[in-house]
Short mmCIF file of C-alpha atoms and ligand atoms in Angstrom, two decimals:
data_model
loop_
_atom_site.label_atom_id
_atom_site.label_comp_id
_atom_site.label_asym_id
_atom_site.label_seq_id
_atom_site.Cartn_x
_atom_site.Cartn_y
_atom_site.Cartn_z
CA UNK A 1 92.39 97.51 90.98
CA UNK A 2 89.26 96.38 89.11
CA UNK A 3 85.88 95.59 90.70
CA UNK A 4 83.23 93.17 89.43
CA UNK A 5 79.65 93.98 90.47
CA UNK A 6 77.01 91.33 89.81
CA UNK A 7 73.40 92.57 89.56
CA UNK A 8 72.09 95.92 88.28
CA UNK A 9 69.20 96.44 90.66
CA UNK A 10 69.33 99.77 92.50
CA UNK A 11 72.13 98.46 94.79
CA UNK A 12 74.50 97.47 91.97
CA UNK A 13 73.67 100.53 89.86
CA UNK A 14 74.24 102.96 92.73
CA UNK A 15 77.52 101.27 93.65
CA UNK A 16 78.78 101.40 90.03
CA UNK A 17 77.79 105.08 89.86
CA UNK A 18 79.69 106.00 93.05
CA UNK A 19 82.76 103.92 92.06
CA UNK A 20 82.81 105.65 88.67
CA UNK A 21 82.71 109.02 90.42
CA UNK A 22 85.72 107.98 92.48
CA UNK A 23 87.57 106.89 89.33
CA UNK A 24 87.63 103.19 90.26
CA UNK A 25 87.44 100.78 87.29
CA UNK A 26 84.52 98.32 87.49
CA UNK A 27 82.33 96.03 85.40
CA UNK A 28 78.62 95.78 86.25
CA UNK A 29 76.95 92.57 85.01
CA UNK A 30 73.17 92.27 84.73
CA UNK A 31 71.39 89.08 83.65
CA UNK A 32 68.35 90.86 82.20
CA UNK A 33 68.02 93.15 79.21
CA UNK A 34 66.75 95.94 81.52
CA UNK A 35 68.23 97.36 84.71
CA UNK A 36 66.42 98.06 88.00
CA UNK A 37 65.71 94.58 89.43
CA UNK A 38 62.70 94.97 91.74
CA UNK A 39 62.06 98.49 90.42
CA UNK A 40 59.77 97.97 87.45
CA UNK A 41 57.26 100.35 85.87
CA UNK A 42 54.79 98.97 83.35
CA UNK A 43 52.70 101.11 80.97
CA UNK A 44 49.63 99.12 80.03
CA UNK A 45 46.14 100.00 78.82
CA UNK A 46 46.84 103.69 79.44
CA UNK A 47 47.82 102.98 83.08
CA UNK A 48 51.13 103.46 84.83
CA UNK A 49 51.68 100.42 87.04
CA UNK A 50 54.45 100.04 89.59
CA UNK A 51 55.31 96.34 89.97
CA UNK A 52 57.80 97.02 92.82
CA UNK A 53 58.31 100.20 94.86
CA UNK A 54 55.62 102.87 94.64
CA UNK A 55 57.11 105.68 96.69
CA UNK A 56 60.58 106.56 98.00
CA UNK A 57 61.37 108.38 101.22
CA UNK A 58 63.48 111.44 100.44
CA UNK A 59 66.75 110.84 102.30
CA UNK A 60 69.77 113.17 101.86
CA UNK A 61 71.58 110.56 99.67
CA UNK A 62 68.56 110.10 97.41
CA UNK A 63 68.03 113.86 97.06
CA UNK A 64 71.71 114.38 96.17
CA UNK A 65 71.65 111.51 93.65
CA UNK A 66 68.53 112.87 91.94
CA UNK A 67 70.22 116.27 91.64
CA UNK A 68 73.41 114.78 90.18
CA UNK A 69 71.36 112.78 87.66
CA UNK A 70 69.46 115.98 86.72
CA UNK A 71 66.21 114.18 87.46
CA UNK A 72 64.66 116.97 89.58
CA UNK A 73 62.21 117.97 86.85
CA UNK A 74 60.86 114.42 86.83
CA UNK A 75 60.26 114.20 90.58
CA UNK A 76 56.67 114.24 91.80
CA UNK A 77 56.01 114.49 95.54
CA UNK A 78 52.98 112.78 97.05
CA UNK A 79 49.92 114.98 97.57
CA UNK A 80 49.68 116.53 101.07
CA UNK A 81 46.58 114.52 102.01
CA UNK A 82 48.62 111.34 101.60
CA UNK A 83 50.11 111.92 105.06
CA UNK A 84 46.90 110.17 106.12
CA UNK A 85 47.32 106.43 106.46
CA UNK A 86 44.41 104.19 107.34
CA UNK A 87 44.21 100.95 109.28
CA UNK A 88 41.35 98.46 109.15
CA UNK A 89 39.62 98.28 112.54
CA UNK A 90 36.40 96.35 113.18
CA UNK A 91 35.80 96.22 109.43
CA UNK A 92 36.20 99.96 108.70
CA UNK A 93 39.15 102.20 107.95
CA UNK A 94 40.46 104.52 110.69
CA UNK A 95 43.31 107.02 110.46
CA UNK A 96 46.54 105.68 111.95
CA UNK A 97 48.70 107.90 114.18
CA UNK A 98 51.27 110.02 112.30
CA UNK A 99 53.14 111.17 115.42
CA UNK A 100 53.48 110.20 119.10
CA UNK A 101 50.86 112.75 120.20
CA UNK A 102 48.13 111.43 117.91
CA UNK A 103 48.76 107.95 119.34
CA UNK A 104 46.69 109.11 122.30
CA UNK A 105 43.68 110.46 120.39
CA UNK A 106 43.34 107.27 118.37
CA UNK A 107 40.22 105.19 118.78
CA UNK A 108 41.71 101.76 118.26
CA UNK A 109 43.73 101.83 121.50
CA UNK A 110 41.98 101.35 124.85
CA UNK A 111 42.62 103.88 127.64
CA UNK A 112 44.66 101.22 129.41
CA UNK A 113 46.89 100.91 126.32
CA UNK A 114 47.17 104.71 126.03
CA UNK A 115 48.30 105.02 129.66
CA UNK A 116 50.79 102.22 129.10
CA UNK A 117 52.15 104.05 126.01
CA UNK A 118 52.78 107.14 128.17
CA UNK A 119 54.73 105.02 130.65
CA UNK A 120 57.14 103.86 127.91
CA UNK A 121 59.56 106.61 128.86
CA UNK A 122 60.01 104.97 132.29
CA UNK A 123 60.80 101.48 130.93
CA UNK A 124 64.55 100.90 131.29
CA UNK A 125 66.54 99.86 128.17
CA UNK A 126 67.37 96.17 127.89
CA UNK A 127 69.65 94.19 125.60
CA UNK A 128 67.91 90.98 124.65
CA UNK A 129 69.47 88.60 122.12
CA UNK A 130 67.20 87.75 119.19
CA UNK A 131 64.44 90.10 120.42
CA UNK A 132 61.63 90.20 117.86
CA UNK A 133 59.68 93.33 116.95
CA UNK A 134 56.62 92.03 118.83
CA UNK A 135 58.68 91.31 121.95
CA UNK A 136 60.27 94.78 121.78
CA UNK A 137 56.92 96.61 121.56
CA UNK A 138 55.35 94.37 124.16
CA UNK A 139 58.22 95.14 126.57
CA UNK A 140 58.25 98.90 125.96
CA UNK A 141 54.61 99.77 125.16
CA UNK A 142 52.58 96.79 126.38
CA UNK A 143 50.66 94.21 124.36
CA UNK A 144 47.84 96.60 123.36
CA UNK A 145 49.84 98.23 120.54
CA UNK A 146 50.70 95.01 118.67
CA UNK A 147 47.56 94.08 116.76
CA UNK A 148 46.53 97.42 115.24
CA UNK A 149 49.81 99.30 115.08
CA UNK A 150 52.88 97.05 114.96
CA UNK A 151 51.38 94.20 112.95
CA UNK A 152 50.03 96.23 110.00
CA UNK A 153 53.14 98.45 109.88
CA UNK A 154 55.52 95.49 109.69
CA UNK A 155 53.40 93.65 107.15
CA UNK A 156 53.05 96.75 104.99
CA UNK A 157 56.70 97.76 105.04
CA UNK A 158 58.60 94.47 105.19
CA UNK A 159 56.05 91.90 104.00
CA UNK A 160 57.03 90.42 107.34
CA UNK A 161 55.83 88.82 110.53
CA UNK A 162 56.62 90.96 113.62
CA UNK A 163 56.81 87.79 115.69
CA UNK A 164 59.79 86.66 113.62
CA UNK A 165 61.65 89.79 112.49
CA UNK A 166 64.47 90.88 114.79
CA UNK A 167 64.07 94.44 115.99
CA UNK A 168 67.78 95.37 115.84
CA UNK A 169 68.03 94.06 112.25
CA UNK A 170 64.71 95.14 110.73
CA UNK A 171 64.17 98.52 112.48
CA UNK A 172 67.56 99.40 114.00
CA UNK A 173 66.48 102.99 114.67
CA UNK A 174 64.18 101.76 117.46
CA UNK A 175 67.05 100.11 119.31
CA UNK A 176 69.20 103.19 118.70
CA UNK A 177 66.51 105.40 120.27
CA UNK A 178 66.12 103.07 123.22
CA UNK A 179 69.86 103.04 123.83
CA UNK A 180 70.47 106.74 123.18
CA UNK A 181 67.43 108.41 124.76
CA UNK A 182 66.30 105.61 127.09
CA UNK A 183 62.90 105.69 125.36
CA UNK A 184 61.46 105.41 121.85
CA UNK A 185 58.93 108.17 122.53
CA UNK A 186 61.67 110.56 123.66
CA UNK A 187 63.68 109.58 120.58
CA UNK A 188 60.74 110.27 118.27
CA UNK A 189 60.23 113.71 119.80
CA UNK A 190 63.89 114.52 119.14
CA UNK A 191 63.69 113.21 115.55
CA UNK A 192 61.75 115.57 113.27
CA UNK A 193 59.55 116.93 116.06
CA UNK A 194 57.78 113.65 116.43
CA UNK A 195 56.94 112.95 112.77
CA UNK A 196 57.37 109.32 111.80
CA UNK A 197 57.51 109.79 108.04
CA UNK A 198 59.57 111.77 105.49
CA UNK A 199 58.34 113.27 102.22
CA UNK A 200 57.62 110.51 99.70
CA UNK A 201 58.31 110.89 96.00
CA UNK A 202 58.06 109.18 92.65
CA UNK A 203 58.81 110.27 89.07
CA UNK A 204 56.46 111.49 86.36
CA UNK A 205 57.15 108.40 84.23
CA UNK A 206 57.35 106.07 87.22
CA UNK A 207 60.05 104.56 89.43
CA UNK A 208 61.93 103.03 86.51
CA UNK A 209 63.18 106.56 85.72
CA UNK A 210 65.69 106.29 88.57
CA UNK A 211 67.56 103.09 87.55
CA UNK A 212 67.38 104.14 83.89
CA UNK A 213 68.96 107.52 84.66
CA UNK A 214 71.80 105.90 86.61
CA UNK A 215 72.37 103.33 83.83
CA UNK A 216 72.70 106.13 81.26
CA UNK A 217 75.67 107.53 83.17
CA UNK A 218 77.56 104.24 83.47
CA UNK A 219 80.45 103.44 81.14
CA UNK A 220 80.92 99.76 82.11
CA UNK A 221 77.41 98.31 82.35
CA UNK A 222 76.84 94.96 80.64
CA UNK A 223 73.16 94.01 80.41
CA UNK A 224 72.15 90.57 79.09
CA UNK A 225 75.21 89.21 80.94
CA UNK A 226 74.13 86.52 83.39
CA UNK A 227 77.07 85.54 85.58
CA UNK A 228 77.12 81.74 85.66
CA UNK A 229 80.25 80.97 87.61
CA UNK A 230 82.68 82.57 90.06
CA UNK A 231 86.07 81.00 90.74
CA UNK A 232 89.24 82.22 92.49
CA UNK A 233 92.81 82.06 91.32
CA UNK A 234 95.74 83.56 93.24
CA UNK A 235 93.47 85.88 95.19
CA UNK A 236 91.67 87.14 92.07
CA UNK A 237 88.04 86.53 91.16
CA UNK A 238 87.24 85.02 87.79
CA UNK A 239 83.77 85.80 86.52
CA UNK A 240 82.22 83.71 83.77
CA UNK A 241 79.21 84.99 81.84
CA UNK A 242 77.18 83.33 79.13
CA UNK A 243 76.72 85.93 76.42
CA UNK A 244 75.30 85.19 73.00
CA UNK A 245 76.46 81.59 73.23
CA UNK A 246 80.13 82.35 73.98
CA UNK A 247 81.66 82.42 77.44
CA UNK A 248 83.26 85.69 78.56
CA UNK A 249 85.80 85.24 81.34
CA UNK A 250 87.34 88.13 83.26
CA UNK A 251 89.57 88.57 86.33
CA UNK A 252 88.97 91.05 89.15
CA UNK A 253 90.64 92.08 92.42
CA UNK A 254 87.36 92.68 94.24
CA UNK A 255 83.92 91.18 93.85
CA UNK A 256 80.60 92.74 94.89
CA UNK A 257 77.42 90.69 94.99
CA UNK A 258 74.44 92.97 94.35
CA UNK A 259 72.07 90.01 94.05
CA UNK A 260 69.21 88.50 96.03
CA UNK A 261 70.43 85.86 98.49
CA UNK A 262 69.31 82.81 96.50
CA UNK A 263 71.09 83.53 93.18
CA UNK A 264 74.10 84.70 95.24
CA UNK A 265 74.11 81.31 97.02
CA UNK A 266 74.16 79.48 93.67
CA UNK A 267 77.19 81.47 92.53
CA UNK A 268 79.13 80.92 95.79
CA UNK A 269 78.43 77.21 96.00
CA UNK A 270 81.97 76.11 95.07
CA UNK A 271 84.06 79.10 96.20
CA UNK A 272 82.47 79.82 99.61
CA UNK A 273 80.14 76.90 100.47
CA UNK A 274 79.60 78.09 104.09
CA UNK A 275 78.35 81.47 102.90
CA UNK A 276 76.20 79.79 100.24
CA UNK A 277 74.51 77.67 102.92
CA UNK A 278 73.85 80.74 105.11
CA UNK A 279 72.35 82.62 102.13
CA UNK A 280 70.01 79.76 101.33
CA UNK A 281 68.44 80.17 104.78
CA UNK A 282 67.31 83.75 104.08
CA UNK A 283 63.56 83.67 103.61
CA UNK A 284 61.83 85.56 100.80
CA UNK A 285 58.05 85.05 101.06
CA UNK A 286 55.97 85.06 97.86
CA UNK A 287 53.93 88.16 97.01
CA UNK A 288 51.48 89.26 94.31
CA UNK A 289 51.02 92.90 93.36
CA UNK A 290 47.54 93.55 91.95
CA UNK A 291 46.47 96.74 90.17
CA UNK A 292 42.75 97.44 90.03
CA UNK A 293 40.95 100.35 88.33
CA UNK A 294 37.37 101.59 88.92
CA UNK A 295 35.30 104.53 87.79
CA UNK A 296 35.68 107.27 90.43
CA UNK A 297 31.91 107.76 90.61
CA UNK A 298 31.47 104.11 91.72
CA UNK A 299 33.82 104.48 94.71
CA UNK A 300 32.10 105.93 97.78
CA UNK A 301 35.24 106.61 99.74
CA UNK A 302 37.28 109.85 99.77
CA UNK A 303 40.59 108.02 99.23
CA UNK A 304 42.18 110.99 101.02
CA UNK A 305 45.45 109.36 101.95
CA UNK A 306 48.31 107.04 101.13
CA UNK A 307 46.23 103.91 101.47
CA UNK A 308 45.24 101.22 103.92
CA UNK A 309 46.95 98.55 106.00
CA UNK A 310 45.20 95.41 107.17
CA UNK A 311 46.05 93.97 110.62
CA UNK A 312 46.11 90.19 110.81
CA UNK A 313 43.51 90.38 113.60
CA UNK A 314 40.96 91.42 110.94
CA UNK A 315 41.61 88.22 108.91
CA UNK A 316 42.05 90.10 105.61
CA UNK A 317 42.91 88.69 102.19
CA UNK A 318 45.34 91.45 101.20
CA UNK A 319 48.12 93.02 103.26
CA UNK A 320 46.67 96.37 102.24
CA UNK A 321 46.41 98.74 99.29
CA UNK A 322 48.01 101.94 98.11
CA UNK A 323 45.63 104.53 96.68
CA UNK A 324 47.99 105.10 93.76
CA UNK A 325 45.86 107.67 91.94
CA UNK A 326 45.58 109.74 95.15
CA UNK A 327 49.35 109.60 95.61
CA UNK A 328 50.47 110.71 92.15
CA UNK A 329 48.86 112.23 89.06
CA UNK A 330 49.01 110.47 85.72
CA UNK A 331 48.57 106.91 87.00
CA UNK A 332 45.12 106.48 85.37
CA UNK A 333 42.52 108.63 83.58
CA UNK A 334 41.10 111.57 85.59
CA UNK A 335 37.64 109.95 85.99
CA UNK A 336 39.15 106.71 87.35
CA UNK A 337 40.92 105.49 90.50
CA UNK A 338 43.82 103.03 90.66
CA UNK A 339 44.48 100.77 93.66
CA UNK A 340 47.74 98.83 94.12
CA UNK A 341 47.12 95.88 96.46
CA UNK A 342 49.64 93.48 97.99
CA UNK A 343 48.85 89.81 98.60
CA UNK A 344 51.22 87.52 100.48
CA UNK A 345 54.33 88.26 102.51
CA UNK A 346 55.36 86.18 105.50
CA UNK A 347 51.96 86.23 107.22
CA UNK A 348 49.83 85.36 104.20
CA UNK A 349 51.99 83.10 102.02
CA UNK A 350 49.08 80.84 101.08
CA UNK A 351 47.10 83.83 99.74
CA UNK A 352 49.90 84.74 97.31
CA UNK A 353 49.93 81.31 95.71
CA UNK A 354 46.17 81.16 95.14
CA UNK A 355 45.39 80.67 91.44
CA UNK A 356 45.46 83.93 89.52
CA UNK A 357 41.74 84.21 88.71
CA UNK A 358 40.63 83.55 92.31
CA UNK A 359 43.29 85.87 93.69
CA UNK A 360 42.23 88.78 91.49
CA UNK A 361 38.57 88.16 92.32
CA UNK A 362 39.34 88.12 96.08
CA UNK A 363 41.22 91.42 95.74
CA UNK A 364 38.27 93.00 93.91
CA UNK A 365 35.78 91.71 96.51
CA UNK A 366 37.79 93.06 99.44
CA UNK A 367 38.35 96.44 97.74
CA UNK A 368 34.65 96.71 96.85
CA UNK A 369 33.43 95.80 100.34
CA UNK A 370 35.82 98.00 102.32
CA UNK A 371 35.71 101.04 100.00
CA UNK A 372 31.97 100.85 99.26
CA UNK A 373 32.50 100.34 95.53
CA UNK A 374 29.29 99.96 93.53
CA UNK A 375 30.66 97.93 90.66
CA UNK A 376 30.50 94.17 89.96
CA UNK A 377 33.89 94.13 88.34
CA UNK A 378 36.82 96.47 87.82
CA UNK A 379 37.46 98.34 84.56
CA UNK A 380 41.00 96.89 84.53
CA UNK A 381 43.01 94.47 86.63
CA UNK A 382 46.63 93.28 86.41
CA UNK A 383 48.64 90.87 88.56
CA UNK A 384 52.40 90.56 88.98
CA UNK A 385 53.59 87.52 90.98
CA UNK A 386 56.94 87.29 92.79
CA UNK A 387 57.95 83.87 94.08
CA UNK A 388 60.63 85.55 96.20
CA UNK A 389 59.74 89.10 97.28
CA UNK A 390 61.41 90.81 100.26
CA UNK A 391 64.23 89.28 102.39
CA UNK A 392 63.18 88.69 105.97
CA UNK A 393 65.44 90.08 108.69
CA UNK A 394 64.71 87.21 111.07
CA UNK A 395 67.13 85.06 113.09
CA UNK A 396 68.19 83.15 109.95
CA UNK A 397 69.76 86.25 108.40
CA UNK A 398 72.30 86.63 111.25
CA UNK A 399 74.71 83.98 109.91
CA UNK A 400 74.80 85.51 106.43
CA UNK A 401 75.49 88.97 107.89
CA UNK A 402 78.32 87.70 110.05
CA UNK A 403 79.93 85.70 107.25
CA UNK A 404 79.61 88.62 104.84
CA UNK A 405 81.64 90.72 107.27
CA UNK A 406 84.39 88.09 107.40
CA UNK A 407 84.52 87.65 103.61
CA UNK A 408 85.46 91.31 103.18
CA UNK A 409 89.01 90.20 104.07
CA UNK A 410 88.90 88.08 100.89
CA UNK A 411 87.82 91.05 98.78
CA UNK A 412 84.17 89.93 98.61
CA UNK A 413 81.54 92.59 99.41
CA UNK A 414 77.77 92.77 99.51
CA UNK A 415 75.53 95.52 98.13
CA UNK A 416 72.01 94.14 98.29
CA UNK A 417 68.78 94.63 100.19
CA UNK A 418 69.38 91.56 102.39
CA UNK A 419 72.38 93.43 103.85
CA UNK A 420 71.67 97.13 103.28
CA UNK A 421 68.07 97.34 104.52
CA UNK A 422 65.09 96.74 102.27
CA UNK A 423 64.13 100.26 101.22
CA UNK A 424 65.55 101.76 98.01
CA UNK A 425 67.07 104.75 99.90
CA UNK A 426 68.80 102.29 102.30
CA UNK A 427 70.28 100.42 99.31
CA UNK A 428 71.57 103.73 97.88
CA UNK A 429 73.10 104.82 101.20
CA UNK A 430 74.78 101.45 101.67
CA UNK A 431 76.16 101.52 98.09
CA UNK A 432 77.65 104.98 98.68
CA UNK A 433 79.32 103.88 101.92
CA UNK A 434 80.65 100.74 100.23
CA UNK A 435 82.14 102.74 97.35
CA UNK A 436 84.12 104.78 99.89
CA UNK A 437 85.21 101.61 101.71
CA UNK A 438 86.45 100.14 98.41
CA UNK A 439 88.25 103.38 97.64
CA UNK A 440 90.31 102.90 100.81
CA UNK A 441 91.53 99.55 99.40
CA UNK A 442 93.09 101.26 96.39
CA UNK A 443 96.86 100.73 96.32
CA UNK A 444 98.77 103.95 97.05
CA UNK A 445 100.42 105.39 93.89
CA UNK A 446 104.10 104.48 93.59
CA UNK A 447 106.76 107.24 93.82
CA UNK A 448 107.56 106.82 90.12
CA UNK A 449 103.95 107.72 89.29
C1 FAD B 1 56.54 94.47 95.92
C2 FAD B 1 57.63 95.33 96.48
C3 FAD B 1 57.34 96.64 96.86
C4 FAD B 1 58.35 97.45 97.36
N1 FAD B 1 58.04 98.74 97.70
C5 FAD B 1 59.03 99.57 98.10
C6 FAD B 1 58.77 100.97 98.29
O1 FAD B 1 57.63 101.44 98.09
N2 FAD B 1 59.80 101.77 98.67
C7 FAD B 1 61.06 101.30 98.85
O2 FAD B 1 61.96 102.08 99.19
N3 FAD B 1 61.35 99.99 98.66
C8 FAD B 1 60.37 99.11 98.28
N4 FAD B 1 60.65 97.79 98.04
C9 FAD B 1 62.01 97.27 98.29
C10 FAD B 1 63.00 97.57 97.16
O3 FAD B 1 62.35 97.61 95.92
C11 FAD B 1 64.10 96.52 97.08
O4 FAD B 1 64.62 96.22 98.35
C12 FAD B 1 65.26 97.00 96.19
O5 FAD B 1 64.77 97.42 94.94
C13 FAD B 1 66.28 95.88 96.06
O6 FAD B 1 67.31 96.26 95.18
P1 FAD B 1 68.62 95.37 94.98
O7 FAD B 1 69.44 96.05 93.94
O8 FAD B 1 69.26 95.10 96.29
O9 FAD B 1 68.12 93.94 94.43
P2 FAD B 1 67.28 93.56 93.13
O10 FAD B 1 66.33 94.64 92.80
O11 FAD B 1 66.74 92.20 93.42
O12 FAD B 1 68.36 93.47 91.96
C14 FAD B 1 69.18 92.34 91.75
C15 FAD B 1 69.57 92.29 90.28
O13 FAD B 1 70.46 91.18 90.10
C16 FAD B 1 70.20 90.59 88.82
N5 FAD B 1 70.73 89.21 88.78
C17 FAD B 1 70.26 88.11 89.43
N6 FAD B 1 71.04 87.03 89.15
C18 FAD B 1 72.04 87.47 88.33
C19 FAD B 1 73.20 86.84 87.73
N7 FAD B 1 73.48 85.53 87.92
N8 FAD B 1 74.01 87.58 86.94
C20 FAD B 1 73.77 88.91 86.75
N9 FAD B 1 72.69 89.56 87.29
C21 FAD B 1 71.85 88.85 88.09
C22 FAD B 1 68.68 90.66 88.73
O14 FAD B 1 68.24 90.53 87.40
C23 FAD B 1 68.40 92.05 89.32
O15 FAD B 1 68.40 93.04 88.33
C24 FAD B 1 59.66 96.94 97.52
C25 FAD B 1 59.95 95.62 97.14
C26 FAD B 1 58.96 94.82 96.63
C27 FAD B 1 59.29 93.41 96.20
#
């Protein structure tokens, strides 16, 4: 049994790694020269810039993987103060609640909203088809929590619109808590004594260290191999790659797509047209990631936290910013501060496609105004634009998920963030589970063997 994996982002890399550990032959094809997909670290002008993920939540699978890769020495946890997260409220930044108890001491909820939050435990569970995140919170906690809690959280974590994302798809743990404990608040108290977040980490040389370390272990990784065509013959998959002008063609028993939905749709166009159509409906809003550096002495804000989120009610330009130099050492020079700001996502698509010069100027203006920065222009600024950023778990993703399940009978599997969950740790967990599922498909050894 041989497995073809297309795409060496974190999903494809992790799957190849776990298959290799199980002794299952595979080939991992990556179109680009480098591995990692969305995970990209750029060293420029003496700065360490993350163009994709900035911090990873330390799940058991991620911790185990880091240990196996002998990457522990490279790990850097976020500073303790970065448990503080701020939300823009009436033009200024206020600390957002880090656990259910601090929800009540917060100043951006009215007393009426706070009383309604306490009553959440008495709201009976309900199963509502296509319930969005906004509808879920409205039903359980009342409308007062949407604008300054739900909206910025969903924008910041999913680049999404809470009025469109489905709660059971985007944040399944909330539905699990409702069903298991009868209440989200009760569920949160059970989970980690009420803490909403895990330890966040990065690596001394940036996020790229993780995909690079996995790639080093792989024996059948083929970079610079863009898969151009998939066909089927007698139940086997035939993969065609364009490499250095010649076509490579190989046959496989199982195929795993570790690709974003749109390139996956292109490849399935002839073999599975229904699935290709469903994949084309998955929405990836555009997003720009902007890095901005100032002299520390010009910034009259403590920057004592992870960063800031901007609710739509405040009509912001950016979704928010990470205070990257507060999170991790070595991102800029000691007398400077580095902000990583996000522009776009499902609620601000027009902002992301503003021309580059205006966009960077708008980011600087908003940073300067909100953080009291006494400087006409930054020391350094860099923009990275993504036409298709994060897949949206809205009602249009349902078809693709259902069809993906059916196609497993044909030996076609998915390891990608539009199926696994968008966070890097979710992609790793899904890849590990899939490797074990594939292992079960291995033919039993014959008696002669
Ligand atoms: C701006 C941004 C910030 C984020 N921040 C965080 C964060 O802080 N923490 C977190 O946990 N997650 C974060 N995420 C989410 C996370 O980075 C992604 O969900 C995850 O990296 C997706 O990995 P993947 O392997 O599924 O897909 P991808 O990373 O998209 O990898 C797909 C790979 O397939 C390759 N490919 C495409 N077409 C072909 C072809 N025809 N043949 C061969 N190869 C092909 C591509 O080159 C690419 O390498 C962020 C995402 C974005 C966009």
